[in-house]
Short mmCIF file of C-alpha atoms in Angstrom, two decimals:
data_model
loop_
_atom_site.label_atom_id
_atom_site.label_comp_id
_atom_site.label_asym_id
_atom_site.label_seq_id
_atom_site.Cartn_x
_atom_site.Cartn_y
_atom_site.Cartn_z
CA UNK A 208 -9.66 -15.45 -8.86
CA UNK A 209 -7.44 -17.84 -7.33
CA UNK A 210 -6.17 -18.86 -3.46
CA UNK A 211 -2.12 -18.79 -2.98
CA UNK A 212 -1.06 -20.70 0.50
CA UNK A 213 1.84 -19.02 1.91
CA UNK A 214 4.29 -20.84 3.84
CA UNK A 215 2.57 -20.77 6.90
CA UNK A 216 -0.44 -22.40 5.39
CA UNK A 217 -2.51 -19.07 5.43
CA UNK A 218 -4.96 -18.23 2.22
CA UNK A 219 -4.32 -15.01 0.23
CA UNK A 220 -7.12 -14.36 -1.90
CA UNK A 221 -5.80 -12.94 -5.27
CA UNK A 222 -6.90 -11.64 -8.37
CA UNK A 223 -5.45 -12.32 -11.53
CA UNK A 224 -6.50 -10.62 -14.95
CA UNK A 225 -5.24 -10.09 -18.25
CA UNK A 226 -1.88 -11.06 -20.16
CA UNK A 227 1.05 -9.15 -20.89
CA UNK A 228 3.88 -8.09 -18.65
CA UNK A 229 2.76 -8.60 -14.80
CA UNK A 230 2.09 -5.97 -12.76
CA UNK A 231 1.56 -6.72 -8.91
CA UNK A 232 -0.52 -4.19 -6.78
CA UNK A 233 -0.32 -4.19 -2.87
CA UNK A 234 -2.69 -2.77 -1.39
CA UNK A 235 -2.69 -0.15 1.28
CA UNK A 236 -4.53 -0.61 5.26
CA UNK A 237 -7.03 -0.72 6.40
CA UNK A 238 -8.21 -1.64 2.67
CA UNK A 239 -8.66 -4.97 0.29
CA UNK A 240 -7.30 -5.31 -3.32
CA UNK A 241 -10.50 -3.94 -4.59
CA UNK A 242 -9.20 -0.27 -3.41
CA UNK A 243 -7.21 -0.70 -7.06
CA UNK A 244 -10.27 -0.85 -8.89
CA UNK A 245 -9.12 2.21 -11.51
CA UNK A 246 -5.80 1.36 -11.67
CA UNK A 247 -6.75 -2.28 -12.39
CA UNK A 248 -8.89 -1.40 -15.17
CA UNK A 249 -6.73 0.48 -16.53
CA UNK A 250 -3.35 -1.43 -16.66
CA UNK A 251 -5.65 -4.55 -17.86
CA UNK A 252 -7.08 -2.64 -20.93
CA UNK A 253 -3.67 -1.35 -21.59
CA UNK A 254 -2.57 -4.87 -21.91
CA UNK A 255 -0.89 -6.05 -18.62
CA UNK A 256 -1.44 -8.89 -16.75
CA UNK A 257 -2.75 -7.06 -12.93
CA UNK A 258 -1.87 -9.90 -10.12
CA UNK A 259 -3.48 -8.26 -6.55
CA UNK A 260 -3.93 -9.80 -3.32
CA UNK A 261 -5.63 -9.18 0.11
CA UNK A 262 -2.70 -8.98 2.53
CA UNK A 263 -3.41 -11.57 5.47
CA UNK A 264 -5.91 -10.36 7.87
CA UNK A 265 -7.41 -8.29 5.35
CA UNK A 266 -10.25 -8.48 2.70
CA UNK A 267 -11.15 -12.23 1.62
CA UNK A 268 -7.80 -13.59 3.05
CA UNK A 269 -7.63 -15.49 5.89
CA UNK A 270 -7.46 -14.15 9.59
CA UNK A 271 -4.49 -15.64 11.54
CA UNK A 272 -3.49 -15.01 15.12
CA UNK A 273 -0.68 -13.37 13.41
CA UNK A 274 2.11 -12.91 10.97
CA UNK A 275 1.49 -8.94 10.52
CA UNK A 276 5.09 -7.97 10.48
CA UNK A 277 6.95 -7.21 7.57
CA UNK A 278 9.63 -9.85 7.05
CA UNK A 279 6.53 -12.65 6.72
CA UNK A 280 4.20 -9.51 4.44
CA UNK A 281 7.07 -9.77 2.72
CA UNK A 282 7.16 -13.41 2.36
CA UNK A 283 3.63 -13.59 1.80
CA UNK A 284 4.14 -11.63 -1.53
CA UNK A 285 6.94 -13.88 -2.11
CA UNK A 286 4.52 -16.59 -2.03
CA UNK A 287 2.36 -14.88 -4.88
CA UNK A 288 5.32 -14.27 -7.32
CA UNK A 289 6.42 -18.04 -6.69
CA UNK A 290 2.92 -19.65 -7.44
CA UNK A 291 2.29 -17.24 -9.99
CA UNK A 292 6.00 -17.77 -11.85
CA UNK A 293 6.02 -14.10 -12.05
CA UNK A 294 9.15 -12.39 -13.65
CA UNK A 295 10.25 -9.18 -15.28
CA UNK A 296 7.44 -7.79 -12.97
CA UNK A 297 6.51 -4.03 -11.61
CA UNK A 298 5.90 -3.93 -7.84
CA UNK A 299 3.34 -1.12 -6.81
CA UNK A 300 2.79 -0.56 -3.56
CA UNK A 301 0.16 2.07 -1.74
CA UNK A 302 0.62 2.98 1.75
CA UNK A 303 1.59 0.40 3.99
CA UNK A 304 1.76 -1.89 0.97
CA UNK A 305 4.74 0.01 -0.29
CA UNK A 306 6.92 -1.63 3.02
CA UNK A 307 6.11 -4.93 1.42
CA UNK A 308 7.92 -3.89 -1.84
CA UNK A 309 11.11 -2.79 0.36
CA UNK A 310 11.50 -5.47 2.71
CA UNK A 311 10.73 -8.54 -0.68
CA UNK A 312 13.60 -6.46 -2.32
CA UNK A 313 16.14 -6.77 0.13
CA UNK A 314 14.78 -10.03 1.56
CA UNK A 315 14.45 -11.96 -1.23
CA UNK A 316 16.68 -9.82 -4.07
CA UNK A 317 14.07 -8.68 -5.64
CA UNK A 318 13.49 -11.53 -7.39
CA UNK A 319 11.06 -11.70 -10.30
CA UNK A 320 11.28 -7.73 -10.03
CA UNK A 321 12.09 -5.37 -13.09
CA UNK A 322 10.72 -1.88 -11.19
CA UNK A 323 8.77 -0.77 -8.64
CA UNK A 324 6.70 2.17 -7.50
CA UNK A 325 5.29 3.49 -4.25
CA UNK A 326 2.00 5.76 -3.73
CA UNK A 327 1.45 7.45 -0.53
CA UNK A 328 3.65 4.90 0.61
CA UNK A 329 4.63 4.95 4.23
CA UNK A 330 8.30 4.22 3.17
CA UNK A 331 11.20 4.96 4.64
CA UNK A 332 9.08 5.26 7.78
CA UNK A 333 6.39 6.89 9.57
CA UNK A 334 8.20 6.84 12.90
CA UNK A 335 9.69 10.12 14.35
CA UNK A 336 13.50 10.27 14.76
CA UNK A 337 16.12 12.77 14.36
CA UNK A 338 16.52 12.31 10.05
CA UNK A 339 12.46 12.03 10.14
CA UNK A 340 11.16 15.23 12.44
CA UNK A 341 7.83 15.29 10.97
CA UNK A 342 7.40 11.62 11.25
CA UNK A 343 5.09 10.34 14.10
CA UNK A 344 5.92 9.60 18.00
CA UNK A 345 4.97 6.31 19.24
CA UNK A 346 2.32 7.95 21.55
CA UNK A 347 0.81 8.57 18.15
CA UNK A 348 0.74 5.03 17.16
CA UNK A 349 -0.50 3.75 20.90
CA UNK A 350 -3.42 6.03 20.39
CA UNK A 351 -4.36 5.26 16.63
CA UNK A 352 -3.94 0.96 18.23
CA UNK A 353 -6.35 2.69 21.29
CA UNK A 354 -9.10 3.98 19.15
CA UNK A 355 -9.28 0.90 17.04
CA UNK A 356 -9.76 -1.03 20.04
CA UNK A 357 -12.63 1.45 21.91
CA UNK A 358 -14.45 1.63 18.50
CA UNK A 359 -13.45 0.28 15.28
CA UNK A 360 -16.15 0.86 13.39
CA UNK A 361 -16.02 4.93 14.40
CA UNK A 362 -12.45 5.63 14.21
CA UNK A 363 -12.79 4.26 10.68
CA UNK A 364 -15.50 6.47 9.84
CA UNK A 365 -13.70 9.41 10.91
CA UNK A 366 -9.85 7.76 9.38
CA UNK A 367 -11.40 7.57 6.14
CA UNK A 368 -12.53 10.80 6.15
CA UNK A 369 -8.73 11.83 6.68
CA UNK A 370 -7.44 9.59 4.27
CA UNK A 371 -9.43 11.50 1.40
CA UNK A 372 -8.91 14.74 2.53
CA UNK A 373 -12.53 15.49 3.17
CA UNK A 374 -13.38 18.62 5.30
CA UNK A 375 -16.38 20.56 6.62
CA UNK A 376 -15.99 22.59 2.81
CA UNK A 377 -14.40 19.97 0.48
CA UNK A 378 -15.20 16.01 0.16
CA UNK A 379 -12.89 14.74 -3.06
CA UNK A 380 -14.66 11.74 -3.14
CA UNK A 381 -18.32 11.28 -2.97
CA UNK A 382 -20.61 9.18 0.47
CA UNK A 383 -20.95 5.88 -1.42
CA UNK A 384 -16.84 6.12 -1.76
CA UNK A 385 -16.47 6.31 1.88
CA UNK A 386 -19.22 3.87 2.85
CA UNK A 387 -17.72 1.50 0.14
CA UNK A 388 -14.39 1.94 2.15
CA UNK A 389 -15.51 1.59 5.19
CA UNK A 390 -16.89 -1.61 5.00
CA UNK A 391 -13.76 -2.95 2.89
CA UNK A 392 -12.18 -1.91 6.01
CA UNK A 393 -14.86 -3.27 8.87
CA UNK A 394 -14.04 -6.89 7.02
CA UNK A 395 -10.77 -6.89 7.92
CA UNK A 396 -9.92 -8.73 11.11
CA UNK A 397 -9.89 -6.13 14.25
CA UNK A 398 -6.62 -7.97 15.40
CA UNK A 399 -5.09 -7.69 12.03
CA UNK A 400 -6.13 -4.08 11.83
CA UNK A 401 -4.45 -2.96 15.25
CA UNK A 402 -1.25 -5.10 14.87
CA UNK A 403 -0.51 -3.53 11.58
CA UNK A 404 -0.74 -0.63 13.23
CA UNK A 405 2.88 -1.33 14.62
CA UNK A 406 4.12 -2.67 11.36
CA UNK A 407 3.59 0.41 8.98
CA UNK A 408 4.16 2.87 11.77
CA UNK A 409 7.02 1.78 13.39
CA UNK A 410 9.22 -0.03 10.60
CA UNK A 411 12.28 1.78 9.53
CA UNK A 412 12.59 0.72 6.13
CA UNK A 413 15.87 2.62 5.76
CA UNK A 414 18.33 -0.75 5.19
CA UNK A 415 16.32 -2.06 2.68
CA UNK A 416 15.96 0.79 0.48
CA UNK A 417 19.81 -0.21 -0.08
CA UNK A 418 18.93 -2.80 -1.63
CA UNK A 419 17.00 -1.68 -4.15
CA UNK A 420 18.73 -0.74 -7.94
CA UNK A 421 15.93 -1.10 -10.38
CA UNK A 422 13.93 2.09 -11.73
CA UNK A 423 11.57 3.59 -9.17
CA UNK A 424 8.43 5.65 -9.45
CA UNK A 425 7.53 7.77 -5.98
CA UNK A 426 4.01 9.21 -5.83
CA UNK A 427 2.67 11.87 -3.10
CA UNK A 428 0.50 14.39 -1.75
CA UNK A 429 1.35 17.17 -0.42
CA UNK A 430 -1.93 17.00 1.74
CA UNK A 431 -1.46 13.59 2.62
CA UNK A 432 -2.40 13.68 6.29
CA UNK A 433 -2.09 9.84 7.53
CA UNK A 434 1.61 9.74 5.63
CA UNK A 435 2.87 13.27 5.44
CA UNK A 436 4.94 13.61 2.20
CA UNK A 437 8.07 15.23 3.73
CA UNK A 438 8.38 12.42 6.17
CA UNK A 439 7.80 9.57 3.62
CA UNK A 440 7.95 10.46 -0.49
CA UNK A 441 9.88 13.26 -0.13
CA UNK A 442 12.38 11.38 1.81
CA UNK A 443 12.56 8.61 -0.08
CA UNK A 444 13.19 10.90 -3.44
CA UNK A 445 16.40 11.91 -1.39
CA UNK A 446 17.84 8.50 -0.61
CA UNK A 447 16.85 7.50 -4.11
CA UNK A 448 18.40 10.13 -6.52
CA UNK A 449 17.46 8.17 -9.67
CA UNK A 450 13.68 7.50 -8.82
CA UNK A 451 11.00 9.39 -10.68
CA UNK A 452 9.59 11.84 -7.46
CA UNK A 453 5.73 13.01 -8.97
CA UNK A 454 4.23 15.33 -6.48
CA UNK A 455 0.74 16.04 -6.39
CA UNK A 456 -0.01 19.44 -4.95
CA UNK A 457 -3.05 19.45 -2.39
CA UNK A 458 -3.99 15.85 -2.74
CA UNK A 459 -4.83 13.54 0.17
CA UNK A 460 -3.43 10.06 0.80
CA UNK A 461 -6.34 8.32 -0.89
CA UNK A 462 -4.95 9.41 -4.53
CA UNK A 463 -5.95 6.01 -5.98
CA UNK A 464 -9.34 7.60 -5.71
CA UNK A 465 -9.07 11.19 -5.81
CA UNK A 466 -6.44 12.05 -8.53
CA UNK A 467 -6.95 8.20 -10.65
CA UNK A 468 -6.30 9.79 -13.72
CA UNK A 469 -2.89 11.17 -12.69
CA UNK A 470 -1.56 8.51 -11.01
CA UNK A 471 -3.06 6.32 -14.07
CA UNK A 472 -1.36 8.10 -16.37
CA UNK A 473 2.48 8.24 -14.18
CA UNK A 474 2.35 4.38 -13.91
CA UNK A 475 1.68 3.76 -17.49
CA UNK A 476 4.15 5.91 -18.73
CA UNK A 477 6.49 4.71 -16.46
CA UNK A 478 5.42 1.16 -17.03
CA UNK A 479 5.90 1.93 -20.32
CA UNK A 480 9.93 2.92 -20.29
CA UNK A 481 12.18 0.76 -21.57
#
């Protein structure tokens, strides 16, 4: 365990295990870098070296005023691959941390990069527009900021319980997986947690995607609620012809948790290609 600085002198509390080719996880809101705890394990026994970080705000990082849009996310992951001299490395983003992977590829060249993949990711965008119809309206976004602010620790409760996909007749992932998530989630700072809010959901990630020419793995659930495949992995299979699209029929958003041994196996294999 180590503490990078980022330029703005904030602490980013990062993990760094095992030898081999790097492999950087980002991890997805309102969540820590412990949320990779299966695909870590996995990617370290299968002999890579697993870098992950709590974004700013977030987990054991610090809590600044702010800094919570994308262009400094971005160069806060810079920061990481500089002070960890990572090259030839994979990128894999969940959620919101897959707009961290877009904007360091086209703001910084993708330095250090080889490939990159995005899970559930919310890229090209959550927000609604005329190429995006089943993306989300900004009175969406006001009132996800609005419940956050009422009560954080409820609408957590009940976001978590979207995020997995669990129902009054199905729960993919068992009580001590939500609690354990929710108070992940509850350490984060509560201005951190709302101003994200704005990042992820109102980004349009479409001019960076340009920028990006190295292999690509895209992950997503058909049933992902909080990023609704045709809006985000489906359309980002489109503008990115050559990527690898996996679908997962039925699963949630949460599919680090719920389908682990799927997505373990896609990254590894595509980890793998030469």
């Amino acid at each position: 365990m180590s503490w990078i600085e980022t330029d703005d002198g904030v602490g980013l509390y990062t993990k760094d295990w095992g030898e081999g080719r790097p492999v950087v996880l980002i991890h997805g809101w309102p969540l820590s870098a412990d949320s990779w705890e299966h695909q870590a394990r996995a990617l370290v026994q299968a002999g890579y070296r697993v870098v992950s970080y709590d974004r700013r705000g977030f987990g054991r990082s610090d809590q600044p005023l702010g800094g919570y849009d994308y262009d400094t996310l971005a160069d806060d992951l810079a920061a990481v691959m500089d002070a960890l001299e990572l090259d030839g490395a994979a990128l894999v983003g969940f959620s919101m941390g897959g707009g961290e992977i877009a904007r360091y590829m086209s703001r910084h060249g993708g330095k250090g990069v080889e490939r990159v993949a995005f899970l559930s990711s919310v890229v090209p965008g959550l927000l609604q527009c005329e190429g995006n119809p089943d993306g989300a309206t900004p009175q969406m976004i006001d009132k996800i900021k609005e419940g956050i602010v009422q009560d954080r620790p409820a609408f957590l409760q009940s976001f978590l319980k979207l995020f997995y996909g669990v129902g009054a007749f199905r729960s993919p992932v068992s009580q001590a997986v939500l609690d354990w998530n929710w108070g992940i989630a509850l350490q984060a700072s509560p201005l951190a947690t709302t101003a994200c809010v704005d990042a992820f959901g109102m980004t349009d990630f479409t001019p960076d995607i340009a920028q990006i020419g190295c292999p690509v793995l895209i992950m997503h659930g058909t049933a992902d609620g909080p990023a609704p495949h045709t809006a985000t992995g489906l359309r980002l299979s489109r503008m990115l012809p050559r990527a690898r699209y996996v679908e997962l029929p039925g699963a949630p958003h949460g599919i680090l948790e719920t389908h682990a041994a799927e997505v373990n196996a896609a990254l590894l294999d595509f980890l793998g290609q030469r």
